[in-house]
XYZ file of C-alpha atoms in Angstrom:
713
model
C 77.699 82.506 98.229
C 75.076 83.316 101.429
C 71.837 83.856 101.894
C 72.762 87.088 103.713
C 71.284 89.686 103.089
C 73.073 92.487 105.247
C 72.256 95.325 102.742
C 68.366 95.352 102.585
C 64.943 95.536 104.473
C 65.337 92.378 105.410
C 67.539 90.432 107.628
C 68.342 87.690 105.756
C 65.510 87.064 103.616
C 64.099 88.283 100.459
C 61.087 86.102 100.562
C 59.902 83.469 102.754
C 62.662 80.539 101.646
C 65.071 79.537 104.984
C 64.597 78.687 108.702
C 61.672 81.898 110.311
C 64.615 82.820 112.115
C 63.976 84.981 114.107
C 59.529 84.400 114.249
C 59.102 87.090 111.873
C 57.338 84.893 109.729
C 55.160 83.355 112.367
C 53.849 86.416 113.209
C 52.641 87.696 110.343
C 50.245 84.952 109.400
C 48.887 85.684 113.533
C 48.897 89.765 111.893
C 47.004 88.629 108.493
C 43.932 86.527 110.853
C 43.461 89.022 112.789
C 42.686 90.928 109.514
C 40.166 89.048 108.539
C 39.000 88.797 112.097
C 38.986 92.816 112.718
C 37.557 92.809 109.108
C 34.498 89.632 109.698
C 33.231 91.811 113.239
C 33.362 96.273 110.968
C 34.232 98.275 108.508
C 36.839 99.168 108.375
C 40.007 100.017 111.751
C 43.616 101.199 112.709
C 45.797 98.305 113.917
C 49.540 99.259 115.430
C 52.481 96.760 115.201
C 54.581 98.495 118.283
C 58.031 97.197 118.739
C 61.888 99.299 119.866
C 63.667 100.928 117.205
C 64.929 97.795 115.047
C 63.554 95.260 116.357
C 61.670 93.691 113.061
C 58.432 95.810 112.964
C 59.296 96.724 109.443
C 60.360 92.943 108.315
C 57.001 91.973 109.670
C 54.716 94.492 108.138
C 56.590 93.317 104.002
C 56.367 89.402 105.290
C 52.305 90.531 105.814
C 52.867 92.905 102.471
C 53.413 89.963 100.732
C 51.152 87.679 102.332
C 48.325 88.985 100.852
C 49.511 89.946 97.669
C 50.744 86.468 96.876
C 47.215 85.356 97.893
C 44.789 87.498 96.573
C 41.601 86.559 95.522
C 38.571 88.065 94.543
C 37.512 89.345 97.602
C 41.142 89.064 99.430
C 43.200 92.227 100.473
C 44.436 94.903 98.960
C 47.737 96.193 99.682
C 48.681 100.297 100.010
C 51.814 101.267 101.224
C 51.587 104.738 101.812
C 54.828 107.039 103.137
C 53.561 110.399 105.086
C 57.304 111.405 104.839
C 56.490 112.487 101.594
C 53.195 115.130 103.047
C 53.055 118.364 104.941
C 49.683 119.379 105.309
C 46.460 117.333 105.738
C 44.797 118.408 101.606
C 48.834 116.392 100.370
C 48.495 113.837 102.356
C 44.978 113.186 101.547
C 45.194 113.427 97.750
C 48.019 110.677 98.282
C 45.949 108.542 100.021
C 42.850 107.902 97.788
C 45.717 108.303 94.643
C 46.971 104.996 96.044
C 43.748 103.506 97.248
C 42.890 103.915 93.464
C 45.581 102.825 91.865
C 45.415 98.843 93.494
C 41.192 98.685 92.730
C 41.288 96.762 89.551
C 41.639 98.667 85.764
C 38.534 96.657 84.969
C 34.527 97.069 85.063
C 33.523 95.787 88.247
C 36.001 98.204 89.305
C 34.775 101.206 87.609
C 32.514 102.798 89.953
C 34.791 102.024 92.415
C 37.388 104.220 91.040
C 35.602 106.974 90.331
C 33.367 108.041 93.559
C 37.101 106.980 94.805
C 38.565 110.065 92.333
C 35.457 111.794 93.178
C 35.670 112.472 97.005
C 39.704 113.553 96.969
C 38.969 116.227 93.482
C 35.599 117.439 97.122
C 37.537 118.134 99.844
C 40.694 119.396 98.041
C 41.616 122.843 97.338
C 41.694 123.175 93.612
C 45.254 123.587 93.336
C 45.895 120.968 93.715
C 43.378 118.739 92.776
C 45.588 118.282 89.349
C 48.314 116.720 91.430
C 45.681 114.025 91.794
C 44.332 113.601 87.960
C 47.278 115.924 86.705
C 44.418 118.300 84.618
C 45.655 120.576 81.496
C 44.054 124.642 82.147
C 41.192 123.172 80.379
C 39.855 119.937 82.848
C 40.340 122.778 85.629
C 38.665 124.835 83.744
C 35.682 121.955 83.140
C 36.118 120.744 86.943
C 35.594 124.214 88.080
C 32.177 124.938 85.641
C 31.704 120.871 87.376
C 31.597 122.167 90.661
C 30.008 125.161 90.475
C 26.561 123.653 88.804
C 26.759 120.062 90.543
C 26.767 118.110 93.933
C 30.262 118.575 95.122
C 29.647 118.912 98.441
C 32.568 116.355 100.340
C 29.867 114.857 102.454
C 27.808 113.725 98.640
C 31.622 112.121 98.059
C 31.942 110.707 100.355
C 28.334 108.807 101.006
C 29.100 107.995 97.204
C 32.182 106.304 97.417
C 31.129 103.891 100.855
C 28.314 102.918 99.043
C 30.997 102.022 95.744
C 33.501 100.137 98.364
C 30.629 97.906 100.244
C 29.185 97.327 96.657
C 33.212 95.875 95.794
C 32.908 94.204 98.478
C 37.221 94.137 98.541
C 39.161 94.630 101.342
C 42.264 97.861 100.889
C 45.268 98.341 103.487
C 46.621 100.759 103.679
C 49.913 100.148 105.922
C 52.208 103.096 106.883
C 54.937 102.506 108.183
C 57.329 104.390 110.936
C 54.708 107.013 112.265
C 57.728 107.723 114.447
C 59.973 109.701 113.304
C 57.359 112.106 111.545
C 57.125 115.679 113.875
C 54.161 116.348 115.972
C 52.280 118.906 113.301
C 52.940 116.327 110.440
C 51.568 112.879 113.209
C 48.762 114.508 113.784
C 47.621 115.304 110.281
C 48.330 111.059 109.934
C 46.442 110.411 112.872
C 43.434 113.277 111.120
C 43.894 111.389 108.479
C 43.280 108.008 109.399
C 40.385 108.475 111.612
C 38.295 111.271 109.885
C 38.376 112.033 106.110
C 40.133 108.074 105.496
C 37.542 106.799 107.899
C 35.781 104.866 105.064
C 34.213 101.003 104.861
C 36.694 98.169 103.283
C 39.348 101.094 104.789
C 41.057 99.289 106.934
C 45.270 101.183 108.199
C 48.299 98.626 109.654
C 50.519 101.482 111.337
C 54.324 100.902 113.218
C 55.673 102.779 115.208
C 58.202 102.556 118.633
C 55.036 103.573 121.388
C 58.265 104.669 123.941
C 59.954 107.489 120.310
C 55.532 108.144 119.969
C 54.939 108.952 123.359
C 56.925 111.746 123.163
C 56.746 112.461 119.328
C 53.319 113.344 120.929
C 54.183 115.327 124.017
C 55.343 117.947 122.151
C 52.358 119.133 120.179
C 50.362 121.633 121.370
C 46.412 119.760 121.106
C 48.610 116.547 123.467
C 51.275 119.188 125.260
C 53.783 117.600 127.971
C 51.668 114.449 129.325
C 51.901 110.678 129.070
C 49.103 110.201 129.762
C 46.906 111.910 128.126
C 49.491 111.362 124.524
C 47.891 107.586 125.986
C 44.228 108.282 125.935
C 45.586 109.840 122.776
C 46.731 106.529 120.522
C 43.913 105.035 122.354
C 40.996 106.678 120.329
C 43.406 106.239 117.373
C 43.988 102.582 117.278
C 41.493 99.144 117.731
C 43.725 97.084 117.807
C 47.158 97.363 119.325
C 50.203 94.574 118.387
C 53.510 94.139 120.478
C 56.104 92.655 118.728
C 57.026 89.447 120.217
C 60.256 90.975 122.570
C 63.940 89.487 121.086
C 64.574 86.822 123.179
C 68.966 86.903 124.134
C 69.124 83.245 122.168
C 67.766 84.884 118.977
C 69.672 87.878 118.990
C 72.269 84.885 119.480
C 71.381 82.427 116.330
C 70.693 85.498 114.149
C 74.500 86.750 115.069
C 75.725 83.073 115.047
C 73.950 82.914 110.933
C 75.394 86.414 110.751
C 78.397 85.954 110.848
C 78.567 81.947 110.286
C 77.039 83.265 106.829
C 79.791 86.734 106.344
C 82.564 83.508 106.322
C 80.904 81.647 103.997
C 81.106 84.503 101.502
C 85.176 85.367 102.450
C 85.685 81.211 102.532
C 87.142 81.194 106.028
C 87.238 79.342 109.229
C 87.723 80.694 112.470
C 90.135 78.199 115.057
C 89.750 77.342 117.922
C 91.939 80.172 119.001
C 90.088 81.793 117.277
C 86.687 81.163 118.435
C 87.545 81.114 122.452
C 88.917 84.977 121.638
C 85.861 85.458 120.136
C 83.685 83.999 122.187
C 85.175 85.676 125.392
C 84.387 89.112 123.341
C 80.719 88.657 122.283
C 79.869 87.373 126.170
C 81.019 89.607 128.256
C 81.096 93.136 125.622
C 79.817 92.380 122.414
C 76.421 90.448 124.012
C 74.009 93.185 125.901
C 74.741 95.754 122.785
C 73.582 93.691 119.896
C 70.492 93.362 120.954
C 67.885 93.653 117.827
C 67.776 92.104 115.230
C 68.733 96.356 113.134
C 72.070 96.117 115.232
C 73.254 92.748 114.223
C 72.605 93.270 110.784
C 73.929 96.390 110.483
C 77.000 95.465 111.966
C 77.510 92.766 110.016
C 76.824 94.136 106.890
C 79.348 97.265 108.367
C 81.795 93.968 108.492
C 80.559 92.099 104.790
C 81.289 95.684 103.587
C 84.506 96.208 104.598
C 86.489 92.325 105.001
C 86.595 91.598 101.258
C 90.250 93.935 100.264
C 91.668 92.532 104.052
C 90.651 88.683 104.251
C 93.874 86.594 104.773
C 95.342 89.585 105.797
C 93.955 90.397 109.352
C 93.816 89.172 112.495
C 89.718 88.812 112.489
C 88.070 88.717 115.530
C 89.541 91.741 115.893
C 88.536 93.565 112.804
C 85.109 91.629 113.937
C 85.542 94.262 117.009
C 87.084 97.256 115.486
C 84.373 97.219 112.884
C 81.685 97.062 116.145
C 84.766 100.094 117.863
C 83.458 101.626 114.630
C 79.562 100.875 114.120
C 78.585 101.664 117.049
C 81.235 104.071 118.654
C 82.547 106.083 115.790
C 84.578 109.033 118.503
C 85.903 106.276 120.552
C 87.117 104.233 116.496
C 88.876 107.299 116.055
C 91.223 107.372 119.208
C 92.125 104.123 118.040
C 94.453 106.254 114.927
C 95.307 109.220 117.843
C 96.738 107.083 120.438
C 98.239 104.693 117.545
C 101.935 104.745 118.398
C 100.397 104.445 122.788
C 98.146 101.937 121.617
C 100.500 100.134 120.095
C 103.498 99.949 122.368
C 105.293 102.431 120.064
C 105.809 105.031 122.098
C 107.989 106.734 124.623
C 106.371 107.444 128.010
C 106.590 111.120 129.035
C 108.574 111.610 132.148
C 105.435 112.677 134.024
C 103.497 108.687 132.982
C 106.670 107.217 134.795
C 105.845 106.894 138.029
C 101.950 106.826 137.826
C 99.827 104.558 140.249
C 98.355 101.720 139.444
C 94.780 102.402 136.856
C 95.659 105.324 136.385
C 95.955 104.184 132.845
C 92.416 103.591 132.686
C 91.074 106.295 134.112
C 93.445 107.654 131.848
C 91.537 106.192 129.389
C 87.622 106.267 130.197
C 88.149 110.003 130.658
C 89.621 110.044 126.330
C 86.227 108.115 125.856
C 83.405 109.082 127.947
C 84.662 112.812 126.624
C 83.938 111.075 122.088
C 80.792 110.224 124.358
C 80.629 106.343 125.057
C 77.871 106.036 127.178
C 78.852 105.015 130.626
C 76.934 101.979 130.774
C 79.365 101.008 127.504
C 82.722 103.282 129.297
C 83.398 99.549 130.686
C 82.986 97.250 127.690
C 84.557 99.131 125.534
C 87.781 99.003 127.712
C 87.826 95.760 127.450
C 87.038 94.629 124.274
C 90.198 97.614 123.464
C 91.956 95.173 126.809
C 91.410 92.192 123.405
C 93.163 94.109 120.884
C 96.285 96.372 122.436
C 98.634 94.771 125.040
C 99.319 98.235 126.416
C 95.913 98.478 128.014
C 95.359 94.786 129.230
C 98.541 94.919 131.146
C 96.849 98.271 132.192
C 94.101 96.441 133.853
C 96.243 93.837 135.514
C 96.362 91.108 132.694
C 99.252 89.734 130.366
C 100.861 91.237 127.812
C 102.001 89.022 124.672
C 103.341 92.250 121.445
C 105.125 88.405 119.745
C 101.119 86.685 119.972
C 99.849 90.079 119.179
C 102.311 90.130 116.048
C 102.041 86.423 114.585
C 98.209 86.202 114.576
C 98.016 90.208 112.872
C 96.665 91.769 115.191
C 96.096 95.494 115.065
C 98.066 96.446 118.154
C 100.925 95.415 117.000
C 102.608 98.013 114.495
C 103.060 96.009 111.810
C 99.849 95.266 111.288
C 97.258 98.237 112.623
C 96.877 100.706 109.682
C 95.374 97.192 107.479
C 92.391 98.035 109.822
C 92.147 102.193 109.546
C 92.539 101.333 106.207
C 89.876 98.621 104.646
C 93.462 97.425 102.373
C 96.336 97.330 101.891
C 98.117 100.134 101.998
C 100.874 100.899 100.030
C 103.987 100.725 101.501
C 102.909 96.834 103.050
C 103.190 94.243 101.266
C 99.861 91.964 101.000
C 100.333 88.246 103.107
C 99.838 86.342 99.773
C 102.722 88.409 98.481
C 104.627 87.738 100.893
C 103.773 83.612 101.498
C 104.090 83.467 97.222
C 108.340 85.242 97.634
C 108.825 82.999 100.415
C 107.714 79.936 98.276
C 109.594 81.243 94.783
C 112.499 82.061 97.402
C 112.918 78.597 98.646
C 111.989 76.949 95.186
C 114.493 79.095 93.501
C 112.581 80.411 91.550
C 112.366 83.990 90.452
C 108.773 85.363 90.409
C 108.417 89.431 91.545
C 106.440 89.257 94.561
C 110.616 87.614 95.238
C 111.263 90.634 94.127
C 109.081 92.807 95.678
C 109.809 91.092 99.119
C 113.095 92.581 98.440
C 113.122 95.362 97.331
C 110.359 96.299 100.658
C 113.585 94.406 103.026
C 115.468 97.591 101.506
C 112.999 100.363 102.242
C 111.681 98.736 104.605
C 113.712 96.285 106.475
C 112.415 96.458 110.225
C 108.714 95.523 109.485
C 109.734 93.181 106.835
C 112.341 90.721 109.257
C 109.436 90.804 112.294
C 107.143 89.421 110.644
C 110.256 86.995 108.695
C 110.864 86.924 112.958
C 106.665 86.050 113.251
C 107.158 82.835 111.247
C 110.118 81.771 112.838
C 108.777 81.942 116.090
C 105.642 80.040 115.600
C 107.378 77.889 113.651
C 106.335 78.481 111.033
C 109.198 76.683 108.395
C 110.790 79.023 106.354
C 113.297 78.539 102.810
C 115.798 79.989 105.770
C 118.654 79.390 103.370
C 117.558 81.130 100.744
C 116.206 83.770 102.892
C 120.529 84.241 103.731
C 121.326 84.218 100.357
C 119.305 86.304 98.967
C 119.146 88.995 101.727
C 122.885 89.555 101.774
C 123.610 90.911 98.262
C 120.866 94.211 99.924
C 122.453 94.576 102.899
C 124.980 97.098 101.885
C 121.741 99.181 100.201
C 118.889 98.899 102.779
C 117.098 102.752 103.444
C 114.703 101.679 105.946
C 115.656 105.050 108.278
C 115.952 104.216 112.289
C 113.119 102.655 114.097
C 112.966 102.467 117.675
C 112.098 105.176 120.647
C 115.134 107.074 120.935
C 115.609 105.369 116.979
C 118.801 103.640 117.619
C 117.278 100.341 115.944
C 118.114 100.672 112.128
C 117.841 98.766 109.311
C 121.657 97.081 110.209
C 121.102 95.772 112.741
C 117.388 94.976 112.572
C 119.104 92.733 109.536
C 122.099 91.135 111.986
C 119.421 89.942 114.465
C 117.626 88.390 111.858
C 120.147 86.407 110.025
C 121.544 85.101 113.530
C 118.938 84.649 113.704
C 118.145 82.093 110.674
C 121.765 80.482 111.412
C 121.174 79.097 114.014
C 118.004 77.181 113.071
C 120.183 75.960 110.221
C 122.677 72.650 111.275
C 126.016 73.853 111.718
C 127.771 71.265 109.048
C 124.993 72.907 106.751
C 126.679 77.267 107.801
C 129.473 77.471 106.550
C 128.433 76.993 102.569
C 126.070 78.739 103.295
C 128.417 81.938 104.895
C 130.033 81.858 101.425
C 127.486 81.980 99.118
C 126.575 85.284 100.978
C 130.128 87.042 101.089
C 130.715 86.172 97.678
C 129.138 90.065 97.210
C 131.458 92.679 99.634
C 127.465 93.068 100.816
C 127.469 89.480 101.850
C 130.741 89.517 103.180
C 129.675 91.393 106.095
C 126.577 90.371 107.007
C 127.898 87.092 107.334
C 130.736 88.207 108.957
C 129.152 89.759 111.273
C 126.377 86.785 111.726
C 129.115 84.841 112.240
C 130.424 87.365 114.664
C 126.791 86.727 116.574
C 126.852 83.034 116.702
C 129.958 82.146 118.046
C 129.061 84.641 120.498
C 126.106 83.455 121.367
C 128.038 79.677 121.677
C 131.546 80.582 123.393
C 128.891 81.848 126.774
C 127.047 79.109 126.404
C 130.238 76.267 127.684
C 128.986 72.987 125.211
C 130.006 70.672 126.345
C 133.801 68.997 125.466
C 132.057 66.727 122.231
C 129.879 69.102 121.136
C 132.426 72.522 121.884
C 134.964 70.042 119.762
C 131.754 69.776 116.176
C 131.258 73.284 117.444
C 134.781 74.466 116.608
C 134.822 72.414 113.210
C 132.617 74.305 111.514
C 132.829 77.933 113.378
C 137.041 78.048 111.596
C 135.707 76.584 108.463
C 133.092 79.699 108.693
C 135.451 81.735 109.485
C 138.149 80.634 106.741
C 136.240 80.615 104.233
C 134.621 84.445 104.750
C 138.063 85.389 105.528
C 139.082 84.008 101.808
C 135.867 86.560 99.974
C 136.666 89.192 101.771
C 140.323 88.937 100.641
C 138.565 89.013 97.358
C 136.999 91.758 97.170
C 139.670 94.420 98.898
C 142.289 92.368 96.738
C 141.416 95.740 93.971
C 142.554 98.398 96.771
C 145.945 97.199 98.139
C 146.826 99.484 94.411
C 144.621 102.250 95.681
C 146.518 105.350 97.646
C 144.484 104.637 101.001
C 141.986 108.198 101.272
C 140.719 106.562 97.762
C 139.133 103.258 99.787
C 135.214 103.598 99.449
C 132.687 103.232 102.479
C 131.936 99.399 100.997
C 135.741 98.629 101.549
C 136.336 99.905 104.667
C 133.017 97.910 106.210
C 134.617 95.080 104.498
C 137.889 95.852 106.438
C 136.417 96.683 110.616
C 134.131 92.673 109.577
C 137.552 90.772 108.688
C 138.857 91.316 111.975
C 135.180 89.680 113.161
C 136.666 86.070 111.432
C 139.756 85.890 110.428
C 141.930 88.801 113.194
C 145.545 87.892 111.896
C 144.928 87.547 108.216
C 143.307 91.011 108.594
C 146.763 92.068 110.649
C 148.959 91.070 107.922
C 147.194 91.830 104.758
C 147.198 95.655 106.281
C 150.724 95.639 107.992
C 151.863 95.003 104.277
C 150.587 97.284 103.049
C 152.109 99.829 105.336
C 154.646 98.080 103.824
C 153.885 99.423 100.461
C 151.934 102.623 100.090
C 149.483 103.027 102.921
C 150.775 105.242 106.284
C 149.067 103.532 109.239
C 147.995 107.731 110.555
C 146.084 107.723 107.055
C 143.980 104.243 107.315
C 143.070 105.633 110.937
C 141.656 108.812 109.872
C 140.138 107.152 107.183
C 138.946 104.081 109.468
C 137.621 106.010 112.383
C 135.047 109.114 111.229
C 135.777 112.779 112.566
C 131.945 112.804 113.531
C 131.287 111.595 116.865
C 132.156 114.155 118.855
C 131.162 114.562 122.263
C 131.857 111.053 121.306
C 135.848 109.994 122.159
C 136.744 109.240 118.735
C 139.374 105.992 120.118
C 137.285 104.495 122.952
C 137.562 100.807 124.903
C 135.711 98.824 122.383
C 137.882 101.056 119.277
C 140.785 100.406 120.985
C 140.436 96.875 121.332
C 138.639 95.945 117.213
C 141.996 98.537 115.905
C 143.439 95.480 118.136
C 142.457 92.843 116.381
C 141.955 94.644 112.435
C 145.788 95.669 113.304
C 147.470 95.131 116.486
C 148.077 97.594 118.962
C 151.987 96.641 119.485
C 152.518 97.055 115.512
C 150.573 100.554 115.194
C 152.606 101.440 118.259
C 155.732 100.873 117.156
C 155.157 102.282 113.249
C 153.355 105.335 114.959
C 156.348 106.218 117.565
C 158.091 109.158 116.958
C 154.532 111.425 115.974
C 152.710 109.641 118.885
C 156.355 110.620 120.745
C 155.776 114.803 119.015
C 153.909 116.329 122.545
C 150.291 117.111 121.254
C 151.048 120.809 121.340
C 153.657 121.194 118.829
C 153.406 124.321 116.484
C 154.963 122.580 113.468
C 152.984 119.549 113.712
C 151.601 119.561 109.786
C 148.854 117.052 110.980
C 145.296 118.576 110.689
C 142.598 118.473 113.783
C 141.027 114.811 113.023
C 145.083 113.036 112.812
C 145.853 115.089 115.779
C 143.122 113.759 118.100
C 143.490 110.353 116.708
C 147.138 110.994 117.360
C 146.186 112.040 120.958
C 143.738 108.758 121.340
C 146.784 106.774 121.228
C 148.888 108.376 122.865
C 146.887 108.254 126.059
C 146.284 105.005 125.837
C 149.620 103.900 125.406
C 150.841 105.953 128.211
C 148.121 104.301 130.311
C 148.992 100.798 129.489
C 152.251 101.730 130.007
C 152.075 103.606 133.923
C 149.111 100.360 134.596
C 151.791 98.347 133.459
């Protein structure tokens, strides 16, 4: 593991092991030496450790108190810690002070007199009602206390004198530590100062207090004693404090070193290392935007504490640099972080631009984000930095800043700017509808090894229900040059092709699941050597659904090859494998359709209809021969057309030019016209027609196309 401790009061070390990275140990030793010098010169005193919030005051005080306690000897320091936040009035705080002092005094006989006299002073200056809080008196003891006060010498001055004599005789200095005084109310702060300057002004008792000076002065100026005057507030402090200890400045190099050590500790905790490109991106983010915000030990510890608290479920599933940037936004600008979810589609490039934004002049996108961030409470001096960080995460913001964009690069590194990975950063884990990277990698390996497993089953299930995202993720790996079990993916995906349930995606909902699978299958097939393709396509076509995918994939690949115009040798090789593939797929399609040959045409299933359409991509001659053979039997051309052409295409034509070409490839227009001749010659508005409306529309469309063809020669 690591020596990093992000969730306690110390930035890293609970004790003194390791290097003194921030110089707190060295400064603590300086404070201890100064305490000894003050003790040599005066019987009591108040020392103040001063520094901004988060600068490490509590760390220094913690080291001072530990070292004093660890090195205590017969005449060494006794340390009492008093938390003034717990007490609202001078009496309660005074009781607490004497209780703490008495508790740190040893219990042996040498100290019995001092313990008794300190208790006597506390009782003498305390109201009777609060004596029980300090001494735990029951009703009988309280009655005795009243009697003693009436009959004895119980004046506060006499009790204080006895306590002073006892403390001088004991010879042990007592250090009372009070931290974070700047967090008190004005009234509470004045109570503390009255205590240390007046009531608690005892020989051998010293005070070490700490605060942020700017904040403390503001608090004092809200009090009636000082009023709204900073000079009066400073004069008041000078009367209280004898020795001022300003915490050494936290230098830029100290902050950089602490950030570097914190980052190394987190990475080591999760066995992570940064790649050169990740180091470059993180350096850009830090030195351009983060360095000025991580300026105190507390800010750095708080940031990396949040990183450490939320990274465990995401290790290996997100881009570490994006995760660090998002964590900074969440920690330092929480309302700006909420905008990420609110504008998720815009930031991931999956929204439809509003018409009002299409003609925007350059820079308006950034102006819109500046306005959003200002409304979210981002300070003016931080606006450019937050926008710069968002530009490192999201391509649209980067583009608005006039820089290049690459959605593929974002997706390949699993960045938040990709819609496929965005949710992981926002839910601090892998959503139920997502597939962890380890599962994804294992599933691909199982497919490659032809070793079925739960991971491969899960991948294929997600391929059915979340087709677009899974195909994109496979595509990201392919684009990155990662070796893939190409043939195994094609074989495994083919039987599921007809059962894809993922909803359409894209701006207009046009990117359907089968379209996503078509694109991936085409890319994967082109990655295979040409001689290997026919066998893979045949295996894909062994199921009815797979045969449709194989036919469509072959069509896409051959269309590309036709447009590439290869040289003669390449063309011959291409034709060889294409011809073989077409023949093999056609054979499988004929096998799948064989049972339908003996059934009425209106009993064709949806998969069989799809398979018929796919046949035209492989061996149109074989398809035409098979269909026309059915026409010589029980099937009729018009009944088949009514099945092949759905009636729900309105307002689109029932047969457009593309459909006409497909029918020509599948059936043959000339043969179709010949077989439908009498019906086509019947006037369209014949009231005696026995055809239903859908069939009439089909006939009318064919009639118009035939007549236009005759007119155009």
